[in-house]
Coordinates of C-alpha atoms in Angstrom, one line a residue:
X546 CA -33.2 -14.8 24.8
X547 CA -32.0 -18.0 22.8
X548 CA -29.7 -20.8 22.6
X549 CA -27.8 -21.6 19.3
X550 CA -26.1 -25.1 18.9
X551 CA -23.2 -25.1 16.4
X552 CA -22.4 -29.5 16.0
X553 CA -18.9 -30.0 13.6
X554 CA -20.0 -32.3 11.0
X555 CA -17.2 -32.3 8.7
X556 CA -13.8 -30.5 8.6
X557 CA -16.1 -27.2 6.6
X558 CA -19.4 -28.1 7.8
X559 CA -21.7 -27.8 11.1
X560 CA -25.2 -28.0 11.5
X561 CA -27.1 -25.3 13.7
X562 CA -30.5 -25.1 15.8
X563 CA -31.8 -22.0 17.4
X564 CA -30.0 -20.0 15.6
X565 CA -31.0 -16.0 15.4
X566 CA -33.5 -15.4 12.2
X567 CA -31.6 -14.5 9.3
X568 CA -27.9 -15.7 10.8
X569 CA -25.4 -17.8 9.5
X570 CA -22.1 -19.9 10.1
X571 CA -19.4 -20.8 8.8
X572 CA -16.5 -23.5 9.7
X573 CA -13.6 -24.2 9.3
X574 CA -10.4 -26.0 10.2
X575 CA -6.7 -26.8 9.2
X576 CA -6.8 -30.5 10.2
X577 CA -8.4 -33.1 8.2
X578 CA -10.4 -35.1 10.7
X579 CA -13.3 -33.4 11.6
X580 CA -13.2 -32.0 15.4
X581 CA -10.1 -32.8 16.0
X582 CA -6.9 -30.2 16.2
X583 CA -3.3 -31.5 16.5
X584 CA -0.2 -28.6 17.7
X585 CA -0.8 -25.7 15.2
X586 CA -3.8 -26.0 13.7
X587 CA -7.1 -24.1 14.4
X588 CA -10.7 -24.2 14.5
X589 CA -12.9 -21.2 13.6
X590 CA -16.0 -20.8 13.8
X591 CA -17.2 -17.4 12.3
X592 CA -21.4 -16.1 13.0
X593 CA -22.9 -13.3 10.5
X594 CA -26.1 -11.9 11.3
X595 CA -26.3 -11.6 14.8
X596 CA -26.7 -7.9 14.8
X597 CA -28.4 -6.4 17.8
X598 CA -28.0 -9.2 19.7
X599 CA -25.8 -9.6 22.8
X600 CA -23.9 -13.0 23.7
X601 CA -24.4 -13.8 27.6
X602 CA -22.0 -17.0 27.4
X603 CA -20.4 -20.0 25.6
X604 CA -20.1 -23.6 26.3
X605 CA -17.6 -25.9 24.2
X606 CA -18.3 -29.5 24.5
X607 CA -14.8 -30.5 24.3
X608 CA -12.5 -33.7 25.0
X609 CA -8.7 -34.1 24.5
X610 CA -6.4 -36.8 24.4
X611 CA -5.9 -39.0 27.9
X612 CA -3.1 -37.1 29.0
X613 CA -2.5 -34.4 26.5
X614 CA -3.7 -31.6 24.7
X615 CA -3.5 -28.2 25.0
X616 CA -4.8 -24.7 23.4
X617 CA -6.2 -21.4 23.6
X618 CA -9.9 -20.0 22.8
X619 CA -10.8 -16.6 21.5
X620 CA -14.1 -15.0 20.5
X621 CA -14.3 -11.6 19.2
X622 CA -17.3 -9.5 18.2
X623 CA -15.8 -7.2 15.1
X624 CA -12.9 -6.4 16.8
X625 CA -13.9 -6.6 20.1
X626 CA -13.1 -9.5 22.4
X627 CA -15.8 -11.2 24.4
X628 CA -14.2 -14.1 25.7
X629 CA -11.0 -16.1 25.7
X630 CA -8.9 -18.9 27.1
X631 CA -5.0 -18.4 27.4
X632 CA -3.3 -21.0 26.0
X633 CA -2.8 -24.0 28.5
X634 CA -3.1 -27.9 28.9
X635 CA -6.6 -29.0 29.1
X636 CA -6.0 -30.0 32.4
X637 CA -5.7 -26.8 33.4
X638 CA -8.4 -25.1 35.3
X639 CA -8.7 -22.5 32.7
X640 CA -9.8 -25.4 30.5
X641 CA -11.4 -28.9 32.1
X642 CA -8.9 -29.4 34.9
X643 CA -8.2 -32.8 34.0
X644 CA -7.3 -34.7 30.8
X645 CA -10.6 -36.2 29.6
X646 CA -11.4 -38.6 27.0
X647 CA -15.1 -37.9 27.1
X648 CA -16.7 -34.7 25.6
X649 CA -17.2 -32.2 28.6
X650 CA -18.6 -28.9 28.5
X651 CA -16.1 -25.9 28.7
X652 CA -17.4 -22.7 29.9
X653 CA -14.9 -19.9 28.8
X654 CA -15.4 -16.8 31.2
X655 CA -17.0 -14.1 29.4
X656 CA -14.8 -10.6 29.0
X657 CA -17.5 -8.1 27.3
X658 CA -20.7 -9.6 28.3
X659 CA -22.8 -6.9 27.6
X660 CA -21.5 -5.5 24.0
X661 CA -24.0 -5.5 21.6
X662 CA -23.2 -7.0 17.9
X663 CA -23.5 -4.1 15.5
X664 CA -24.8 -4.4 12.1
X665 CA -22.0 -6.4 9.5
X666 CA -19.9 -7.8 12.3
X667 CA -19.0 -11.3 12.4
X668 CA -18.4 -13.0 15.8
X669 CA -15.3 -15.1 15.3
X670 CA -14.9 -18.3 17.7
X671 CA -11.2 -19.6 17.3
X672 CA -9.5 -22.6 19.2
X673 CA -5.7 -23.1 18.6
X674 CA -4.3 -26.1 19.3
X675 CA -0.6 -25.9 21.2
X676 CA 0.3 -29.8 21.9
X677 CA -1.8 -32.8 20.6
X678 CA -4.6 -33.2 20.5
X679 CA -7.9 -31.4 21.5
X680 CA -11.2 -32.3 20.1
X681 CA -14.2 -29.5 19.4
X682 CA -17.9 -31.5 19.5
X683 CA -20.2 -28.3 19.5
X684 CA -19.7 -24.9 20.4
X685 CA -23.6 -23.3 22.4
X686 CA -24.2 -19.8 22.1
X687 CA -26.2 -18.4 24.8
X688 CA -27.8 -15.0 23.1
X689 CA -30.2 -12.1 23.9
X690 CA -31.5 -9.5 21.7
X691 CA -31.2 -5.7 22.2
X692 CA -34.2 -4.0 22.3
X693 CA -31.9 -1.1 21.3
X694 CA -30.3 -0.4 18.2
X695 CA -27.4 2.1 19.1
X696 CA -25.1 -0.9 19.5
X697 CA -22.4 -0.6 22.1
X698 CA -22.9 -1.2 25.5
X699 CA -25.9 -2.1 27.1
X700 CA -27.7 -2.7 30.5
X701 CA -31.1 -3.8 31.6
X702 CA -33.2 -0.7 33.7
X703 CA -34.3 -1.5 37.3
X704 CA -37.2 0.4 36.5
X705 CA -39.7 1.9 33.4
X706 CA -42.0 4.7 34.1
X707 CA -44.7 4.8 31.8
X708 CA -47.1 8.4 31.6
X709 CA -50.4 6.9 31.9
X710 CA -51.7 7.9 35.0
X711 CA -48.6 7.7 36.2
X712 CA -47.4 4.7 37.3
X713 CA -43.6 3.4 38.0
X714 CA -43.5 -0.5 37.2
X715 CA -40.1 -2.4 38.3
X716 CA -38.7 -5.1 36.0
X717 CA -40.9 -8.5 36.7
X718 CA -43.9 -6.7 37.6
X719 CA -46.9 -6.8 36.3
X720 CA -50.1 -4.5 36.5
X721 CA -53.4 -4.5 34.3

């Protein structure tokens, strides 16, 4: 289990902590003023090297202008999609609900929660921008590896039985 931060540092730049070993990221956006993203223009994001691992959320620390801004927010694994915002004004409860002029953290609900990255897919975090202006601080990614490598789906057991002397352990207990 890990945290990744992603901070914007220039229009094609961000600087990153916690990352996965071996990942990387790229960023980029339409608009010249770093973090910032007037009607039309986007902001991607876009991970390599997260294989095996499984994204349990995102946060977006986000602001937009005092009494505009609106967009949408979609991040896809491959060509699957694991979370999203429609688009809508930022003071809309699918965003902050309320126009905010201080970076806040956006949550967006996660769709696929449980798909695991398979080897060569890119996670790709977009915003689009609809009405001026919204402003992207950081994007957090909220990871866990899979102890599995047959990709897909996956879900933690409630229990392991190990053939020792037999003996059924459930998940948080411990024996010696």
């Amino acid at each position: 289990t890990g945290t990744a931060t992603y901070t914007i540092t220039a229009p094609d730049a961000v600087t990153s902590s916690g990352a996965p070993s071996g990942s990387s990221a790229t960023y980029s956006q339409n608009y010249t003023t770093a973090g910032q993203l007037t009607s039309g223009k986007t902001a991607t994001l876009t991970l390599s090297g997260y294989d095996n691992c499984v994204i349990t959320g995102i946060t977006l620390s986000m602001k937009s202008n005092s009494s505009k801004g609106a967009g949408s927010f979609d991040a896809v694994a491959g060509t699957t999609k694991i979370a999203s915002i429609a688009d809508s004004p930022f003071n809309n409860t699918n965003w902050n609900g309320a126009w905010s002029t201080s970076y806040v953290d956006i949550t967006p609900a996660m769709s696929n929660s449980s798909y695991s990255i398979q080897s060569g897919e890119d996670v790709t975090l977009t915003i689009t921008a609809s009405a001026n202006s919204l402003y992207i601080e950081s994007y957090t990614i909220s990871y866990k590896q899979n102890i599995s490598s047959g990709g897909g789906d996956v879900s933690e057991p409630d229990s392991v039985t190990l053939d020792i002397t037999e003996h059924t352990m459930n998940v948080g207990e411990t024996i010696t």
